mmCIF file of N, CA and C in Angstrom:
data_model
loop_
_atom_site.group_PDB
_atom_site.id
_atom_site.type_symbol
_atom_site.label_atom_id
_atom_site.label_comp_id
_atom_site.label_asym_id
_atom_site.label_seq_id
_atom_site.Cartn_x
_atom_site.Cartn_y
_atom_site.Cartn_z
ATOM 1 N N UNK A 1 89.672 71.716 49.946
ATOM 2 C CA UNK A 1 90.362 72.700 49.123
ATOM 3 C C UNK A 1 89.830 72.681 47.689
ATOM 4 N N UNK A 2 89.537 71.488 47.167
ATOM 5 C CA UNK A 2 89.070 71.395 45.779
ATOM 6 C C UNK A 2 87.597 71.753 45.631
ATOM 7 N N UNK A 3 86.782 71.430 46.619
ATOM 8 C CA UNK A 3 85.353 71.784 46.630
ATOM 9 C C UNK A 3 84.594 71.290 45.407
ATOM 10 N N UNK A 4 84.945 70.093 44.936
ATOM 11 C CA UNK A 4 84.202 69.545 43.796
ATOM 12 C C UNK A 4 83.857 68.076 44.027
ATOM 13 N N UNK A 5 83.290 67.808 45.176
ATOM 14 C CA UNK A 5 82.839 66.460 45.485
ATOM 15 C C UNK A 5 83.863 65.658 46.260
ATOM 16 N N UNK A 6 83.494 64.441 46.605
ATOM 17 C CA UNK A 6 84.403 63.595 47.371
ATOM 18 C C UNK A 6 85.659 63.245 46.560
ATOM 19 N N UNK A 7 86.749 63.109 47.267
ATOM 20 C CA UNK A 7 88.031 62.770 46.648
ATOM 21 C C UNK A 7 88.454 61.407 47.172
ATOM 22 N N UNK A 8 88.766 60.495 46.260
ATOM 23 C CA UNK A 8 89.246 59.173 46.647
ATOM 24 C C UNK A 8 90.740 59.197 46.918
ATOM 25 N N UNK A 9 91.218 58.175 47.580
ATOM 26 C CA UNK A 9 92.637 58.156 47.952
ATOM 27 C C UNK A 9 93.559 58.037 46.749
ATOM 28 N N UNK A 10 93.041 57.581 45.625
ATOM 29 C CA UNK A 10 93.858 57.427 44.421
ATOM 30 C C UNK A 10 93.654 58.568 43.419
ATOM 31 N N UNK A 11 92.783 59.512 43.730
ATOM 32 C CA UNK A 11 92.533 60.636 42.822
ATOM 33 C C UNK A 11 93.717 61.596 42.831
ATOM 34 N N UNK A 12 94.124 62.010 41.646
ATOM 35 C CA UNK A 12 95.231 62.948 41.502
ATOM 36 C C UNK A 12 94.725 64.364 41.763
ATOM 37 N N UNK A 13 95.381 65.059 42.680
ATOM 38 C CA UNK A 13 95.014 66.419 43.066
ATOM 39 C C UNK A 13 94.916 67.337 41.844
ATOM 40 N N UNK A 14 95.871 67.239 40.946
ATOM 41 C CA UNK A 14 95.918 68.142 39.802
ATOM 42 C C UNK A 14 94.900 67.747 38.724
ATOM 43 N N UNK A 15 94.636 66.466 38.584
ATOM 44 C CA UNK A 15 93.602 66.023 37.643
ATOM 45 C C UNK A 15 92.211 66.432 38.118
ATOM 46 N N UNK A 16 92.040 66.613 39.409
ATOM 47 C CA UNK A 16 90.741 67.003 39.984
ATOM 48 C C UNK A 16 90.558 68.525 40.028
ATOM 49 N N UNK A 17 91.478 69.274 39.438
ATOM 50 C CA UNK A 17 91.329 70.724 39.369
ATOM 51 C C UNK A 17 92.282 71.503 40.251
ATOM 52 N N UNK A 18 93.180 70.810 40.922
ATOM 53 C CA UNK A 18 94.164 71.496 41.758
ATOM 54 C C UNK A 18 95.191 72.229 40.908
ATOM 55 N N UNK A 19 95.755 73.267 41.467
ATOM 56 C CA UNK A 19 96.826 74.027 40.818
ATOM 57 C C UNK A 19 97.728 74.565 41.923
ATOM 58 N N UNK A 20 98.742 75.331 41.557
ATOM 59 C CA UNK A 20 99.758 75.737 42.527
ATOM 60 C C UNK A 20 99.195 76.522 43.711
ATOM 61 N N UNK A 21 98.234 77.391 43.487
ATOM 62 C CA UNK A 21 97.664 78.152 44.604
ATOM 63 C C UNK A 21 96.864 77.250 45.541
ATOM 64 N N UNK A 22 96.108 76.321 44.968
ATOM 65 C CA UNK A 22 95.365 75.375 45.803
ATOM 66 C C UNK A 22 96.319 74.407 46.507
ATOM 67 N N UNK A 23 97.429 74.080 45.863
ATOM 68 C CA UNK A 23 98.429 73.214 46.491
ATOM 69 C C UNK A 23 98.995 73.888 47.741
ATOM 70 N N UNK A 24 99.272 75.174 47.643
ATOM 71 C CA UNK A 24 99.759 75.928 48.800
ATOM 72 C C UNK A 24 98.716 75.930 49.909
ATOM 73 N N UNK A 25 97.461 76.113 49.542
ATOM 74 C CA UNK A 25 96.385 76.085 50.537
ATOM 75 C C UNK A 25 96.274 74.712 51.180
ATOM 76 N N UNK A 26 96.452 73.654 50.389
ATOM 77 C CA UNK A 26 96.344 72.297 50.920
ATOM 78 C C UNK A 26 97.448 71.990 51.924
ATOM 79 N N UNK A 27 98.694 72.317 51.595
ATOM 80 C CA UNK A 27 99.777 72.016 52.549
ATOM 81 C C UNK A 27 99.622 72.858 53.814
ATOM 82 N N UNK A 28 99.093 74.065 53.697
ATOM 83 C CA UNK A 28 98.816 74.884 54.881
ATOM 84 C C UNK A 28 97.726 74.259 55.735
ATOM 85 N N UNK A 29 96.704 73.739 55.079
ATOM 86 C CA UNK A 29 95.607 73.104 55.816
ATOM 87 C C UNK A 29 96.060 71.814 56.490
ATOM 88 N N UNK A 30 96.895 71.040 55.806
ATOM 89 C CA UNK A 30 97.453 69.826 56.413
ATOM 90 C C UNK A 30 98.239 70.190 57.663
ATOM 91 N N UNK A 31 99.052 71.240 57.578
ATOM 92 C CA UNK A 31 99.840 71.682 58.735
ATOM 93 C C UNK A 31 98.932 72.098 59.886
ATOM 94 N N UNK A 32 97.871 72.832 59.579
ATOM 95 C CA UNK A 32 96.962 73.315 60.615
ATOM 96 C C UNK A 32 96.147 72.178 61.231
ATOM 97 N N UNK A 33 95.588 71.311 60.397
ATOM 98 C CA UNK A 33 94.698 70.251 60.869
ATOM 99 C C UNK A 33 95.437 69.101 61.550
ATOM 100 N N UNK A 34 96.626 68.757 61.033
ATOM 101 C CA UNK A 34 97.319 67.557 61.499
ATOM 102 C C UNK A 34 98.667 67.841 62.156
ATOM 103 N N UNK A 35 99.071 69.110 62.192
ATOM 104 C CA UNK A 35 100.360 69.499 62.770
ATOM 105 C C UNK A 35 101.511 68.735 62.109
ATOM 106 N N UNK A 36 101.455 68.654 60.781
ATOM 107 C CA UNK A 36 102.479 67.975 59.987
ATOM 108 C C UNK A 36 102.906 68.914 58.872
ATOM 109 N N UNK A 37 104.210 69.086 58.724
ATOM 110 C CA UNK A 37 104.730 69.924 57.656
ATOM 111 C C UNK A 37 105.003 69.070 56.417
ATOM 112 N N UNK A 38 104.298 69.343 55.339
ATOM 113 C CA UNK A 38 104.516 68.645 54.074
ATOM 114 C C UNK A 38 105.077 69.666 53.093
ATOM 115 N N UNK A 39 106.308 69.464 52.645
ATOM 116 C CA UNK A 39 106.867 70.392 51.649
ATOM 117 C C UNK A 39 106.020 70.389 50.379
ATOM 118 N N UNK A 40 105.853 71.537 49.791
ATOM 119 C CA UNK A 40 105.048 71.679 48.582
ATOM 120 C C UNK A 40 105.541 70.749 47.482
ATOM 121 N N UNK A 41 106.843 70.566 47.385
ATOM 122 C CA UNK A 41 107.405 69.689 46.352
ATOM 123 C C UNK A 41 106.923 68.249 46.515
ATOM 124 N N UNK A 42 106.618 67.840 47.752
ATOM 125 C CA UNK A 42 106.117 66.483 47.981
ATOM 126 C C UNK A 42 104.704 66.313 47.444
ATOM 127 N N UNK A 43 103.901 67.357 47.496
ATOM 128 C CA UNK A 43 102.562 67.286 46.911
ATOM 129 C C UNK A 43 102.662 67.149 45.391
ATOM 130 N N UNK A 44 103.584 67.868 44.782
ATOM 131 C CA UNK A 44 103.760 67.754 43.336
ATOM 132 C C UNK A 44 104.283 66.373 42.954
ATOM 133 N N UNK A 45 105.129 65.784 43.782
ATOM 134 C CA UNK A 45 105.689 64.458 43.510
ATOM 135 C C UNK A 45 104.703 63.331 43.832
ATOM 136 N N UNK A 46 103.829 63.565 44.816
ATOM 137 C CA UNK A 46 102.877 62.541 45.280
ATOM 138 C C UNK A 46 101.491 63.178 45.395
ATOM 139 N N UNK A 47 100.818 63.405 44.274
ATOM 140 C CA UNK A 47 99.573 64.189 44.272
ATOM 141 C C UNK A 47 98.291 63.437 44.637
ATOM 142 N N UNK A 48 98.406 62.311 45.324
ATOM 143 C CA UNK A 48 97.211 61.593 45.774
ATOM 144 C C UNK A 48 97.217 61.534 47.296
ATOM 145 N N UNK A 49 96.065 61.284 47.874
ATOM 146 C CA UNK A 49 95.981 61.127 49.336
ATOM 147 C C UNK A 49 96.885 59.972 49.760
ATOM 148 N N UNK A 50 96.831 58.887 49.024
ATOM 149 C CA UNK A 50 97.666 57.731 49.340
ATOM 150 C C UNK A 50 99.152 58.092 49.305
ATOM 151 N N UNK A 51 99.576 58.816 48.277
ATOM 152 C CA UNK A 51 100.975 59.219 48.155
ATOM 153 C C UNK A 51 101.415 60.135 49.282
ATOM 154 N N UNK A 52 100.578 61.116 49.612
ATOM 155 C CA UNK A 52 100.918 62.024 50.705
ATOM 156 C C UNK A 52 100.948 61.304 52.042
ATOM 157 N N UNK A 53 100.033 60.370 52.237
ATOM 158 C CA UNK A 53 100.021 59.600 53.480
ATOM 159 C C UNK A 53 101.319 58.818 53.635
ATOM 160 N N UNK A 54 101.803 58.263 52.541
ATOM 161 C CA UNK A 54 103.063 57.525 52.582
ATOM 162 C C UNK A 54 104.221 58.452 52.928
ATOM 163 N N UNK A 55 104.258 59.622 52.316
ATOM 164 C CA UNK A 55 105.311 60.601 52.608
ATOM 165 C C UNK A 55 105.269 60.994 54.083
ATOM 166 N N UNK A 56 104.078 61.254 54.593
ATOM 167 C CA UNK A 56 103.941 61.667 55.993
ATOM 168 C C UNK A 56 104.333 60.521 56.923
ATOM 169 N N UNK A 57 103.876 59.327 56.620
ATOM 170 C CA UNK A 57 104.159 58.169 57.463
ATOM 171 C C UNK A 57 105.655 57.855 57.487
ATOM 172 N N UNK A 58 106.308 57.905 56.336
ATOM 173 C CA UNK A 58 107.718 57.550 56.239
ATOM 174 C C UNK A 58 108.638 58.719 56.550
ATOM 175 N N UNK A 59 108.075 59.909 56.606
ATOM 176 C CA UNK A 59 108.906 61.089 56.800
ATOM 177 C C UNK A 59 109.554 61.460 55.488
ATOM 178 N N UNK A 60 110.254 62.540 55.507
ATOM 179 C CA UNK A 60 110.932 63.012 54.297
ATOM 180 C C UNK A 60 112.259 63.609 54.693
ATOM 181 N N UNK A 61 113.211 63.516 53.796
ATOM 182 C CA UNK A 61 114.516 64.097 54.060
ATOM 183 C C UNK A 61 114.687 65.389 53.282
ATOM 184 N N UNK A 62 113.581 66.064 53.044
ATOM 185 C CA UNK A 62 113.589 67.318 52.294
ATOM 186 C C UNK A 62 114.307 68.407 53.077
ATOM 187 N N UNK A 63 115.176 69.170 52.396
ATOM 188 C CA UNK A 63 115.818 70.294 53.078
ATOM 189 C C UNK A 63 114.862 71.458 53.323
ATOM 190 N N UNK A 64 113.620 71.366 52.789
ATOM 191 C CA UNK A 64 112.659 72.444 52.919
ATOM 192 C C UNK A 64 111.684 72.257 54.070
ATOM 193 N N UNK A 65 111.860 71.232 54.870
ATOM 194 C CA UNK A 65 110.946 71.002 55.999
ATOM 195 C C UNK A 65 111.053 72.132 57.004
ATOM 196 N N UNK A 66 109.932 72.458 57.610
ATOM 197 C CA UNK A 66 109.922 73.505 58.633
ATOM 198 C C UNK A 66 110.215 72.904 59.985
#
């Protein structure tokens, strides 16, 4: 989604050039590639690969889950 080189697990999505439109594209791609629904708010709260992996692994109690 970012298209600016490799991204490390600790790299912040927004520091690497991500913004709200790319965030929407990323959560859509995660859903398509991994069949996992990640609420957009979770990406804003956990903007690293490591953070998102933790959210996905532990699940979320978000009322916005699909």
